[in-house]
Short mmCIF file of C-alpha atoms and ligand atoms in Angstrom, two decimals:
data_model
loop_
_atom_site.label_atom_id
_atom_site.label_comp_id
_atom_site.label_asym_id
_atom_site.label_seq_id
_atom_site.Cartn_x
_atom_site.Cartn_y
_atom_site.Cartn_z
CA MET A 1115 99.18 -25.98 -73.61
CA SER A 1116 99.45 -22.24 -73.97
CA THR A 1117 102.84 -20.69 -73.50
CA GLY A 1118 103.33 -17.08 -72.63
CA PRO A 1119 106.03 -14.67 -71.58
CA LYS A 1120 107.84 -15.20 -68.26
CA VAL A 1121 105.64 -12.97 -66.17
CA ALA A 1122 104.34 -14.68 -63.08
CA GLU A 1123 105.93 -13.75 -59.74
CA LEU A 1124 104.01 -16.41 -57.81
CA ILE A 1125 102.82 -19.65 -59.36
CA VAL A 1126 100.67 -22.34 -57.81
CA VAL A 1127 101.06 -25.71 -59.51
CA ALA A 1128 98.32 -28.16 -58.55
CA ASN A 1129 96.69 -31.16 -60.14
CA ARG A 1130 93.43 -29.25 -60.56
CA LEU A 1131 92.84 -25.69 -61.72
CA PRO A 1132 90.89 -23.58 -59.21
CA ILE A 1133 87.90 -23.38 -61.56
CA HIS A 1134 85.39 -25.93 -62.76
CA ARG A 1135 82.97 -26.10 -65.63
CA VAL A 1136 79.27 -25.49 -64.97
CA GLU A 1137 76.31 -25.35 -67.32
CA ARG A 1138 73.92 -22.48 -66.81
CA ASP A 1139 70.94 -21.98 -69.14
CA GLY A 1140 72.56 -24.27 -71.68
CA GLN A 1141 75.80 -22.23 -71.61
CA VAL A 1142 79.17 -23.56 -70.43
CA GLN A 1143 80.73 -21.32 -67.79
CA TRP A 1144 83.59 -21.56 -65.34
CA ASP A 1145 83.16 -20.97 -61.61
CA LEU A 1146 85.74 -20.73 -58.86
CA SER A 1147 85.84 -24.10 -57.08
CA PRO A 1148 84.80 -24.30 -53.44
CA GLY A 1149 87.32 -25.26 -50.78
CA GLY A 1150 90.03 -23.93 -48.54
CA LEU A 1151 93.00 -24.14 -50.90
CA VAL A 1152 91.30 -22.03 -53.56
CA SER A 1153 89.95 -19.46 -51.10
CA ALA A 1154 93.38 -19.18 -49.44
CA LEU A 1155 95.49 -18.88 -52.53
CA THR A 1156 93.38 -16.88 -54.96
CA PRO A 1157 93.69 -13.60 -52.98
CA VAL A 1158 97.46 -14.08 -52.64
CA LEU A 1159 97.76 -14.75 -56.38
CA ARG A 1160 95.67 -11.70 -57.28
CA GLY A 1161 97.92 -9.48 -55.19
CA ARG A 1162 101.18 -10.76 -56.69
CA ALA A 1163 100.89 -11.17 -60.48
CA GLY A 1164 100.02 -14.76 -59.82
CA MET A 1165 99.26 -17.76 -61.95
CA TRP A 1166 97.68 -21.16 -61.33
CA ILE A 1167 98.76 -24.13 -63.42
CA GLY A 1168 96.58 -27.24 -63.40
CA TRP A 1169 94.31 -29.73 -65.10
CA PRO A 1170 90.81 -28.51 -65.96
CA GLY A 1171 89.36 -31.84 -64.78
CA SER A 1172 87.82 -32.98 -68.03
CA GLY A 1173 89.10 -34.14 -71.38
CA ASP A 1174 88.86 -30.96 -73.43
CA ASP A 1175 90.93 -28.07 -72.15
CA LEU A 1176 90.56 -25.88 -75.22
CA ASP A 1177 87.91 -23.57 -73.85
CA VAL A 1178 89.55 -23.01 -70.46
CA PRO A 1179 89.84 -19.26 -69.92
CA SER A 1180 93.37 -17.88 -69.66
CA GLN A 1181 92.25 -15.66 -66.78
CA HIS A 1182 89.57 -15.87 -64.12
CA GLU A 1183 88.78 -13.15 -61.60
CA GLY A 1184 92.22 -11.61 -61.92
CA ILE A 1185 94.25 -14.83 -61.89
CA GLU A 1186 96.22 -16.12 -64.85
CA LEU A 1187 95.46 -19.74 -65.60
CA ARG A 1188 97.44 -22.30 -67.60
CA ALA A 1189 95.64 -25.53 -68.37
CA VAL A 1190 97.69 -28.73 -68.45
CA PRO A 1191 95.80 -31.24 -70.59
CA LEU A 1192 95.68 -34.98 -69.91
CA ASP A 1193 94.73 -37.38 -72.68
CA ASP A 1194 92.59 -40.46 -71.99
CA ALA A 1195 95.59 -42.76 -71.49
CA GLU A 1196 97.15 -40.26 -69.04
CA PHE A 1197 93.89 -39.90 -67.17
CA GLU A 1198 93.89 -43.69 -66.71
CA ARG A 1199 97.58 -44.15 -65.93
CA PHE A 1200 98.59 -40.92 -64.20
CA TYR A 1201 95.40 -39.88 -62.36
CA ILE A 1202 93.34 -43.04 -61.75
CA GLY A 1203 96.46 -45.24 -61.80
CA PHE A 1204 99.63 -43.88 -60.21
CA ALA A 1205 98.11 -41.00 -58.23
CA ASN A 1206 95.01 -42.74 -56.92
CA ALA A 1207 95.69 -46.48 -57.04
CA THR A 1208 99.43 -46.44 -56.21
CA LEU A 1209 100.21 -43.37 -54.10
CA TRP A 1210 96.82 -42.73 -52.47
CA PRO A 1211 96.47 -46.16 -50.81
CA LEU A 1212 100.21 -46.42 -50.06
CA TYR A 1213 100.22 -43.03 -48.33
CA HIS A 1214 97.02 -43.90 -46.41
CA ASP A 1215 98.51 -46.81 -44.47
CA ALA A 1216 97.86 -49.23 -47.37
CA ILE A 1217 94.19 -49.50 -46.32
CA ARG A 1218 93.80 -50.94 -49.82
CA ALA A 1219 96.72 -52.75 -51.42
CA PRO A 1220 98.62 -50.27 -53.60
CA THR A 1221 99.10 -51.38 -57.20
CA PHE A 1222 102.50 -50.93 -58.84
CA HIS A 1223 102.56 -50.69 -62.63
CA ARG A 1224 105.51 -49.44 -64.64
CA GLU A 1225 103.24 -47.92 -67.34
CA TRP A 1226 101.54 -45.84 -64.63
CA TRP A 1227 104.92 -44.65 -63.37
CA TYR A 1228 106.02 -43.64 -66.89
CA ALA A 1229 102.83 -41.61 -67.24
CA TYR A 1230 103.47 -40.00 -63.81
CA VAL A 1231 106.96 -38.93 -64.96
CA ALA A 1232 105.64 -37.59 -68.30
CA VAL A 1233 102.80 -35.60 -66.73
CA ASN A 1234 105.03 -34.19 -63.95
CA ASP A 1235 107.46 -33.11 -66.66
CA ARG A 1236 104.68 -31.27 -68.48
CA TYR A 1237 103.71 -29.39 -65.31
CA ALA A 1238 107.36 -28.52 -64.59
CA ARG A 1239 107.84 -27.15 -68.10
CA ALA A 1240 104.66 -25.09 -67.87
CA ALA A 1241 105.92 -23.55 -64.61
CA ALA A 1242 109.41 -23.00 -66.05
CA GLU A 1243 107.96 -21.16 -69.04
CA ALA A 1244 105.70 -18.90 -67.00
CA ALA A 1245 107.91 -18.00 -64.02
CA ALA A 1246 109.43 -14.52 -63.92
CA PRO A 1247 113.13 -14.38 -62.93
CA GLY A 1248 113.46 -15.29 -59.25
CA ALA A 1249 109.72 -16.15 -59.01
CA THR A 1250 108.18 -18.29 -56.29
CA VAL A 1251 106.57 -21.57 -57.33
CA TRP A 1252 104.39 -23.48 -54.89
CA VAL A 1253 103.72 -27.09 -55.90
CA GLN A 1254 100.76 -28.90 -54.32
CA ASP A 1255 100.16 -32.49 -53.39
CA TYR A 1256 100.98 -36.10 -54.23
CA HIS A 1257 100.20 -35.89 -57.95
CA LEU A 1258 103.24 -33.68 -58.55
CA GLN A 1259 106.08 -34.90 -56.34
CA LEU A 1260 108.62 -34.92 -59.18
CA VAL A 1261 107.94 -31.33 -60.20
CA PRO A 1262 110.31 -29.62 -57.70
CA LYS A 1263 113.43 -31.40 -59.02
CA MET A 1264 112.34 -31.17 -62.66
CA LEU A 1265 111.61 -27.46 -62.37
CA ARG A 1266 114.88 -26.74 -60.58
CA ALA A 1267 116.79 -28.44 -63.39
CA ILE A 1268 115.32 -25.97 -65.92
CA ARG A 1269 115.03 -22.91 -63.68
CA PRO A 1270 117.56 -22.89 -60.82
CA ASP A 1271 116.68 -19.23 -60.16
CA VAL A 1272 113.16 -19.86 -58.84
CA ARG A 1273 112.24 -20.50 -55.24
CA ILE A 1274 110.28 -23.73 -54.92
CA GLY A 1275 107.92 -24.85 -52.18
CA PHE A 1276 106.09 -28.15 -52.00
CA PHE A 1277 103.13 -29.00 -49.76
CA LEU A 1278 101.69 -32.49 -49.34
CA HIS A 1279 97.98 -32.43 -48.46
CA ILE A 1280 97.75 -36.14 -47.64
CA PRO A 1281 99.69 -38.24 -45.09
CA PHE A 1282 103.31 -39.18 -45.72
CA PRO A 1283 103.76 -42.82 -44.72
CA PRO A 1284 106.30 -44.42 -42.41
CA GLN A 1285 109.39 -46.09 -43.89
CA GLU A 1286 107.96 -49.61 -43.64
CA LEU A 1287 105.30 -48.70 -46.19
CA PHE A 1288 107.09 -46.15 -48.36
CA LEU A 1289 109.98 -48.50 -49.03
CA GLN A 1290 107.61 -50.79 -50.95
CA LEU A 1291 107.48 -48.20 -53.72
CA PRO A 1292 109.67 -49.32 -56.62
CA TRP A 1293 110.25 -45.62 -57.45
CA ARG A 1294 111.03 -44.51 -53.90
CA ARG A 1295 114.33 -42.89 -54.86
CA PRO A 1296 113.08 -40.62 -57.66
CA ILE A 1297 110.12 -39.55 -55.52
CA ILE A 1298 112.37 -38.55 -52.59
CA GLU A 1299 114.76 -36.81 -54.99
CA GLY A 1300 111.84 -35.07 -56.65
CA LEU A 1301 110.66 -33.61 -53.35
CA LEU A 1302 114.21 -32.64 -52.33
CA GLY A 1303 114.26 -30.37 -55.38
CA ALA A 1304 112.17 -27.94 -53.30
CA ASP A 1305 113.59 -25.36 -50.89
CA LEU A 1306 110.82 -26.08 -48.41
CA VAL A 1307 108.85 -29.32 -48.14
CA GLY A 1308 105.71 -28.95 -46.02
CA PHE A 1309 103.46 -31.58 -44.46
CA GLN A 1310 100.24 -31.51 -42.44
CA VAL A 1311 101.76 -32.87 -39.22
CA HIS A 1312 105.20 -33.32 -37.62
CA GLY A 1313 105.05 -37.10 -37.89
CA ALA A 1314 104.78 -36.92 -41.67
CA ALA A 1315 107.67 -34.44 -41.87
CA ALA A 1316 109.79 -36.74 -39.71
CA ASN A 1317 108.89 -39.77 -41.89
CA PHE A 1318 110.08 -37.86 -44.95
CA SER A 1319 113.34 -36.66 -43.41
CA ARG A 1320 114.21 -40.13 -42.18
CA LEU A 1321 113.53 -41.58 -45.61
CA ALA A 1322 115.61 -38.87 -47.28
CA ARG A 1323 118.56 -39.82 -45.06
CA ARG A 1324 118.08 -43.52 -45.66
CA VAL A 1325 117.15 -43.65 -49.35
CA VAL A 1326 119.34 -40.92 -50.88
CA GLY A 1327 121.84 -40.22 -48.09
CA ALA A 1328 120.70 -36.66 -47.31
CA SER A 1329 122.21 -35.34 -44.09
CA GLY A 1330 120.81 -33.14 -41.35
CA THR A 1331 117.94 -33.06 -38.90
CA ASP A 1332 114.22 -33.62 -39.35
CA ALA A 1333 113.86 -29.87 -39.98
CA VAL A 1334 116.90 -28.92 -42.09
CA MET A 1335 118.56 -31.23 -44.57
CA ASP A 1336 121.51 -30.95 -46.90
CA TYR A 1337 121.44 -32.75 -50.20
CA ASP A 1338 123.17 -32.28 -53.53
CA GLY A 1339 124.94 -29.12 -52.32
CA ARG A 1340 121.69 -27.44 -51.28
CA ARG A 1341 119.80 -26.82 -48.07
CA ILE A 1342 116.20 -28.05 -47.85
CA ARG A 1343 113.88 -27.20 -45.02
CA VAL A 1344 111.13 -29.55 -43.89
CA GLY A 1345 108.22 -28.77 -41.58
CA ALA A 1346 104.61 -29.15 -40.53
CA PHE A 1347 102.10 -26.58 -41.80
CA PRO A 1348 98.63 -27.83 -40.83
CA ILE A 1349 96.09 -26.56 -43.36
CA SER A 1350 92.84 -25.03 -42.18
CA VAL A 1351 89.56 -23.57 -43.43
CA ASP A 1352 88.36 -20.09 -44.35
CA THR A 1353 86.86 -19.60 -40.90
CA ALA A 1354 85.52 -16.06 -41.40
CA ALA A 1355 83.77 -17.03 -44.65
CA LEU A 1356 82.19 -20.08 -42.98
CA ILE A 1357 81.04 -18.02 -39.98
CA LYS A 1358 79.46 -15.55 -42.38
CA ARG A 1359 77.56 -18.31 -44.19
CA ALA A 1360 76.53 -19.98 -40.91
CA SER A 1361 75.24 -16.67 -39.55
CA ALA A 1362 73.08 -15.90 -42.58
CA PRO A 1363 69.36 -16.01 -41.67
CA ALA A 1364 68.51 -18.03 -44.80
CA VAL A 1365 71.07 -20.73 -43.93
CA GLN A 1366 69.87 -20.87 -40.32
CA ALA A 1367 66.27 -21.16 -41.51
CA ARG A 1368 67.32 -23.97 -43.82
CA ALA A 1369 68.95 -25.76 -40.87
CA ARG A 1370 65.65 -25.60 -38.93
CA GLU A 1371 63.80 -26.81 -42.00
CA ILE A 1372 66.18 -29.78 -42.37
CA ARG A 1373 65.49 -30.82 -38.76
CA ALA A 1374 61.77 -30.56 -39.36
CA GLU A 1375 62.06 -32.56 -42.59
CA LEU A 1376 63.92 -35.26 -40.64
CA GLY A 1377 60.89 -35.51 -38.33
CA SER A 1378 62.32 -33.31 -35.54
CA PRO A 1379 64.35 -36.10 -33.91
CA ASP A 1380 66.06 -35.51 -30.55
CA VAL A 1381 69.48 -36.08 -32.09
CA VAL A 1382 70.75 -35.48 -35.62
CA MET A 1383 74.09 -37.11 -36.39
CA LEU A 1384 75.96 -36.17 -39.57
CA GLY A 1385 78.75 -37.49 -41.77
CA VAL A 1386 80.03 -35.53 -44.78
CA ASP A 1387 82.79 -37.19 -46.78
CA ARG A 1388 84.10 -37.72 -50.26
CA LEU A 1389 83.03 -41.31 -50.78
CA ASP A 1390 86.45 -42.80 -50.14
CA TYR A 1391 87.57 -46.01 -48.44
CA THR A 1392 89.93 -44.00 -46.23
CA LYS A 1393 87.06 -42.15 -44.55
CA GLY A 1394 85.86 -44.98 -42.30
CA ILE A 1395 82.21 -44.40 -43.26
CA ASP A 1396 81.51 -48.12 -42.83
CA ARG A 1397 82.87 -48.01 -39.25
CA ARG A 1398 80.37 -45.38 -38.18
CA LEU A 1399 77.52 -47.23 -39.94
CA MET A 1400 78.47 -50.48 -38.20
CA ALA A 1401 78.69 -48.71 -34.85
CA LEU A 1402 75.29 -47.12 -35.44
CA GLY A 1403 73.81 -50.49 -36.39
CA GLU A 1404 75.04 -51.99 -33.12
CA LEU A 1405 73.79 -49.03 -31.05
CA LEU A 1406 70.35 -49.48 -32.62
CA ALA A 1407 70.53 -53.25 -32.08
CA ASP A 1408 71.41 -53.04 -28.39
CA GLY A 1409 68.83 -50.34 -27.75
CA SER A 1410 71.32 -47.57 -26.82
CA LEU A 1411 69.71 -45.52 -29.58
CA SER A 1412 66.34 -45.75 -31.25
CA ALA A 1413 65.58 -44.62 -34.78
CA SER A 1414 62.62 -42.60 -33.51
CA GLN A 1415 64.99 -40.55 -31.39
CA ALA A 1416 68.25 -40.33 -33.38
CA VAL A 1417 68.96 -40.22 -37.11
CA LEU A 1418 72.15 -40.18 -39.14
CA VAL A 1419 72.49 -38.08 -42.28
CA GLN A 1420 75.39 -39.36 -44.36
CA ILE A 1421 76.52 -37.41 -47.41
CA GLY A 1422 78.87 -39.30 -49.74
CA VAL A 1423 80.30 -36.96 -52.35
CA PRO A 1424 80.96 -38.91 -55.58
CA SER A 1425 84.69 -39.29 -56.20
CA ARG A 1426 87.08 -41.16 -58.52
CA GLU A 1427 84.28 -43.32 -59.87
CA ASP A 1428 86.56 -44.79 -62.54
CA ASP A 1429 88.50 -46.66 -59.84
CA PRO A 1430 87.02 -50.08 -58.95
CA HIS A 1431 87.96 -49.63 -55.27
CA TYR A 1432 85.65 -46.62 -55.11
CA ARG A 1433 82.83 -48.43 -56.91
CA ARG A 1434 83.14 -51.34 -54.48
CA GLU A 1435 83.21 -49.01 -51.50
CA ARG A 1436 80.01 -47.39 -52.68
CA GLU A 1437 78.30 -50.78 -53.00
CA HIS A 1438 79.56 -51.81 -49.56
CA LEU A 1439 78.22 -48.62 -47.93
CA GLU A 1440 74.90 -48.78 -49.74
CA GLN A 1441 74.46 -52.35 -48.58
CA LEU A 1442 75.17 -51.34 -44.97
CA VAL A 1443 72.72 -48.42 -45.19
CA GLY A 1444 70.12 -50.77 -46.66
CA GLU A 1445 70.61 -53.31 -43.87
CA ILE A 1446 70.30 -50.70 -41.13
CA ASN A 1447 67.27 -49.04 -42.68
CA GLY A 1448 65.63 -52.38 -43.46
CA THR A 1449 65.92 -53.44 -39.85
CA TYR A 1450 65.44 -50.28 -37.79
CA SER A 1451 63.45 -47.73 -39.81
CA SER A 1452 59.70 -47.26 -39.80
CA VAL A 1453 57.62 -45.74 -42.58
CA GLY A 1454 58.58 -42.09 -42.91
CA ARG A 1455 61.34 -42.43 -40.30
CA PRO A 1456 64.52 -43.88 -41.82
CA ALA A 1457 67.41 -44.40 -39.41
CA VAL A 1458 69.96 -43.33 -42.02
CA HIS A 1459 69.44 -40.66 -44.66
CA TYR A 1460 72.09 -41.34 -47.26
CA LEU A 1461 72.81 -39.06 -50.23
CA TYR A 1462 75.35 -39.92 -52.89
CA GLN A 1463 75.57 -36.35 -54.12
CA SER A 1464 77.69 -33.25 -54.20
CA LEU A 1465 75.81 -30.48 -52.36
CA ALA A 1466 76.05 -26.69 -52.60
CA THR A 1467 78.21 -25.14 -49.87
CA ASP A 1468 75.25 -23.38 -48.17
CA GLU A 1469 73.37 -26.69 -47.95
CA VAL A 1470 76.39 -28.33 -46.30
CA VAL A 1471 76.66 -25.43 -43.84
CA ALA A 1472 72.93 -25.78 -43.06
CA LEU A 1473 73.52 -29.49 -42.39
CA TYR A 1474 76.41 -28.62 -40.04
CA LEU A 1475 74.03 -26.28 -38.19
CA ALA A 1476 71.32 -28.92 -38.06
CA ALA A 1477 73.63 -31.61 -36.66
CA ASP A 1478 74.04 -32.18 -32.92
CA VAL A 1479 76.80 -34.71 -33.49
CA MET A 1480 79.36 -34.70 -36.30
CA LEU A 1481 81.03 -38.04 -37.09
CA VAL A 1482 84.49 -37.82 -38.67
CA THR A 1483 86.00 -41.30 -38.49
CA PRO A 1484 88.71 -41.75 -41.16
CA LEU A 1485 91.12 -44.66 -40.89
CA ARG A 1486 93.82 -42.24 -42.04
CA ASP A 1487 93.49 -38.63 -43.21
CA GLY A 1488 96.10 -35.94 -43.89
CA MET A 1489 94.02 -33.27 -42.14
CA ASN A 1490 90.22 -33.58 -42.67
CA LEU A 1491 88.75 -30.17 -43.25
CA VAL A 1492 85.17 -31.31 -42.61
CA ALA A 1493 86.01 -31.50 -38.90
CA LYS A 1494 87.32 -27.93 -38.94
CA GLU A 1495 84.37 -26.71 -41.06
CA TYR A 1496 81.88 -28.13 -38.56
CA VAL A 1497 83.65 -26.36 -35.69
CA ALA A 1498 83.85 -23.09 -37.63
CA CYS A 1499 80.11 -23.22 -38.43
CA ARG A 1500 78.91 -23.91 -34.84
CA VAL A 1501 78.53 -20.20 -34.14
CA ASP A 1502 76.56 -20.78 -30.92
CA ALA A 1503 79.26 -23.20 -29.66
CA THR A 1504 76.86 -26.14 -29.38
CA GLY A 1505 77.39 -29.52 -31.02
CA ALA A 1506 79.76 -32.43 -30.49
CA LEU A 1507 82.53 -33.67 -32.74
CA VAL A 1508 83.54 -37.33 -32.80
CA LEU A 1509 86.94 -37.35 -34.46
CA SER A 1510 89.34 -40.11 -35.47
CA GLU A 1511 92.79 -40.03 -33.89
CA PHE A 1512 94.11 -40.82 -37.36
CA ALA A 1513 93.04 -37.51 -38.90
CA GLY A 1514 95.65 -34.73 -38.86
CA ALA A 1515 92.94 -32.47 -37.39
CA ALA A 1516 92.99 -34.53 -34.17
CA GLN A 1517 96.36 -32.99 -33.29
CA GLU A 1518 94.78 -29.54 -33.04
CA LEU A 1519 91.16 -30.33 -32.09
CA ARG A 1520 92.03 -31.95 -28.78
CA ASP A 1521 88.58 -31.14 -27.40
CA ALA A 1522 86.83 -33.40 -29.85
CA ILE A 1523 85.73 -36.82 -28.64
CA LEU A 1524 88.70 -38.70 -30.05
CA VAL A 1525 88.32 -42.28 -31.26
CA ASN A 1526 90.19 -45.14 -32.83
CA PRO A 1527 87.77 -46.02 -35.66
CA HIS A 1528 89.08 -49.60 -35.79
CA ASP A 1529 87.78 -50.11 -32.25
CA LEU A 1530 84.02 -50.55 -32.74
CA ASP A 1531 83.28 -50.66 -29.01
CA GLY A 1532 85.30 -47.48 -28.51
CA LEU A 1533 83.48 -45.83 -31.41
CA LYS A 1534 80.08 -46.83 -30.00
CA GLN A 1535 81.09 -45.44 -26.64
CA ALA A 1536 82.25 -42.18 -28.27
CA MET A 1537 78.94 -41.87 -30.15
CA ARG A 1538 76.97 -42.50 -26.95
CA HIS A 1539 79.14 -39.94 -25.17
CA ALA A 1540 78.52 -37.37 -27.92
CA VAL A 1541 74.75 -37.98 -27.97
CA GLY A 1542 74.51 -37.60 -24.20
CA LEU A 1543 77.12 -34.86 -23.79
CA ASP A 1544 76.42 -32.48 -20.93
CA PRO A 1545 75.57 -29.11 -22.57
CA GLY A 1546 77.99 -27.18 -20.36
CA GLU A 1547 80.87 -29.51 -21.13
CA GLY A 1548 79.91 -29.54 -24.82
CA GLN A 1549 79.99 -25.76 -25.07
CA ALA A 1550 83.30 -25.52 -23.24
CA ARG A 1551 84.83 -28.03 -25.63
CA MET A 1552 83.36 -26.36 -28.69
CA ARG A 1553 84.52 -22.89 -27.58
CA ARG A 1554 88.09 -24.12 -27.21
CA MET A 1555 87.97 -25.77 -30.64
CA ARG A 1556 86.51 -22.62 -32.17
CA ARG A 1557 89.44 -20.64 -30.80
CA VAL A 1558 91.78 -23.03 -32.63
CA VAL A 1559 90.10 -22.56 -36.04
CA ARG A 1560 89.70 -18.81 -35.56
CA ARG A 1561 93.35 -18.31 -34.68
CA HIS A 1562 94.61 -20.64 -37.35
CA ASP A 1563 92.61 -20.32 -40.55
CA VAL A 1564 93.63 -21.15 -44.10
CA HIS A 1565 94.96 -17.63 -44.69
CA ALA A 1566 97.32 -18.01 -41.73
CA TRP A 1567 98.39 -21.36 -43.22
CA ALA A 1568 99.26 -19.82 -46.60
CA ARG A 1569 101.08 -16.90 -44.95
CA ALA A 1570 103.09 -19.21 -42.70
CA PHE A 1571 104.17 -21.44 -45.58
CA LEU A 1572 105.13 -18.57 -47.89
CA ALA A 1573 106.96 -16.76 -45.08
CA ALA A 1574 108.95 -19.91 -44.28
CA LEU A 1575 109.73 -20.39 -47.96
CA HIS A 1576 111.10 -16.86 -48.18
CA GLU A 1577 113.05 -17.06 -44.93
CA GLY A 1578 114.93 -19.98 -46.39
CA SER A 1579 115.99 -17.98 -49.44
CA ASP A 1580 119.35 -17.01 -47.87
CA ASN A 1581 120.40 -20.61 -48.24
CA LEU A 1582 119.86 -20.79 -51.95
CA PRO A 1583 123.20 -20.79 -53.75
CA SER A 1584 121.58 -19.31 -56.85
CA ARG A 1585 120.33 -16.15 -55.12
C1 LIG B 775 92.32 -34.92 -51.56
C2 LIG B 775 93.61 -34.49 -52.22
C3 LIG B 775 93.36 -33.37 -53.21
C4 LIG B 775 92.25 -33.76 -54.15
C5 LIG B 775 90.99 -34.12 -53.38
C6 LIG B 775 89.82 -34.54 -54.29
O1 LIG B 775 91.89 -33.96 -50.67
O2 LIG B 775 94.57 -34.10 -51.29
O3 LIG B 775 94.53 -33.08 -53.94
O4 LIG B 775 91.98 -32.71 -55.06
O5 LIG B 775 91.30 -35.18 -52.51
O6 LIG B 775 90.17 -35.61 -55.11
P1 LIG B 775 90.20 -35.52 -56.70
O7 LIG B 775 90.84 -36.80 -57.12
O8 LIG B 775 88.76 -35.41 -57.12
O9 LIG B 775 90.97 -34.29 -57.11
#
């Protein structure tokens, strides 16, 4: 890990760096990663002598640039054992399922926990070394929940924010965690702890009172002689950038071409997800299978395009989920497709952003049916891209986005009959009602984009600075 002078005024600490390795003409290069977090934070970092600390996402960090497009980068390496125990293990097989309603049984291994502590410590030290006096450090997500306390122990002068991108579970589940106390204490090391929705913030505050005896309300807590603020900061998308892509003639032409390639069906339904067992992809496939079976839909009239972006393939749960979904797709296509007209077009691929935007434009109905999701930015992306205000969104009640996108067709994805009804409703939606709903949802994502999210969090973090004894 490179160490440098204490220069950064604003530091983002996240599991992943905002760049990823690409090969072009046989040459290794680094590109800015797509996604809301990167597009929101990179301009803020550029304007404020900023730095991003994170893992480059592959074994060898030696050739990671120390700067990219005006942002200082510090790579935190993980060796193979840490990749297994910290990333695949504790982050994604302990915390991820536990925080997502234990949809899969979380696995508790002490070796994974030790690796989590060691890696969090490395991130905290990297931030401590790089932060200018009185700097602001913004720690991201479930991989790094111990960093706030660890960093404060070395650098009590810095202002520390933490934001959790995934759900924070209710007490009944969180209390299973053998390391519940150090995790709560770790988070309480921050000055501001942010969550996607109020319910998650309230879960955390209650647990902080119960597990470590913090006092105060759901919004302001006192612990260890310090004041910690807690709140909901729902993340969003880069709406203007998506509108620009969706308005580009080439992307619109590609959307028309996609519909033609699908055989110009009456209705195109779409799912775009990281292939993850939390996303409820099997629910929507089962519902579709039943709608085709009972004749509510016919494959000559309606098709589903399902993109499954490869993810965490080293975890057996993800491999099994892929097999399960591919079997379901095979069963539906085997039964209801005809030659040249599959009912489900399934791609296990990561697509370029413009291709995804073209798919959003080509889709009459977007299916977002997670069993639990911190926010779900695909739902907001679809809304942002529907520049002519057409299209229908079927959205799980258990996605954070459902709290803002009240004009979606909301569903409980566990309720197959309800999901079938929602899909029928979306397919047959009256155009006037559809446009009115979509216009209201578009107002939500225009007013509250990812830049507003970053501003709101950083403003709240700075407001709280009066309460810091060290300042
Ligand atoms: C979720 C998490 C992110 C994570 C992303 C992709 O959205 O909140 O922190 O980066 O999934 O997962 P991966 O394991 O590939 O980083």
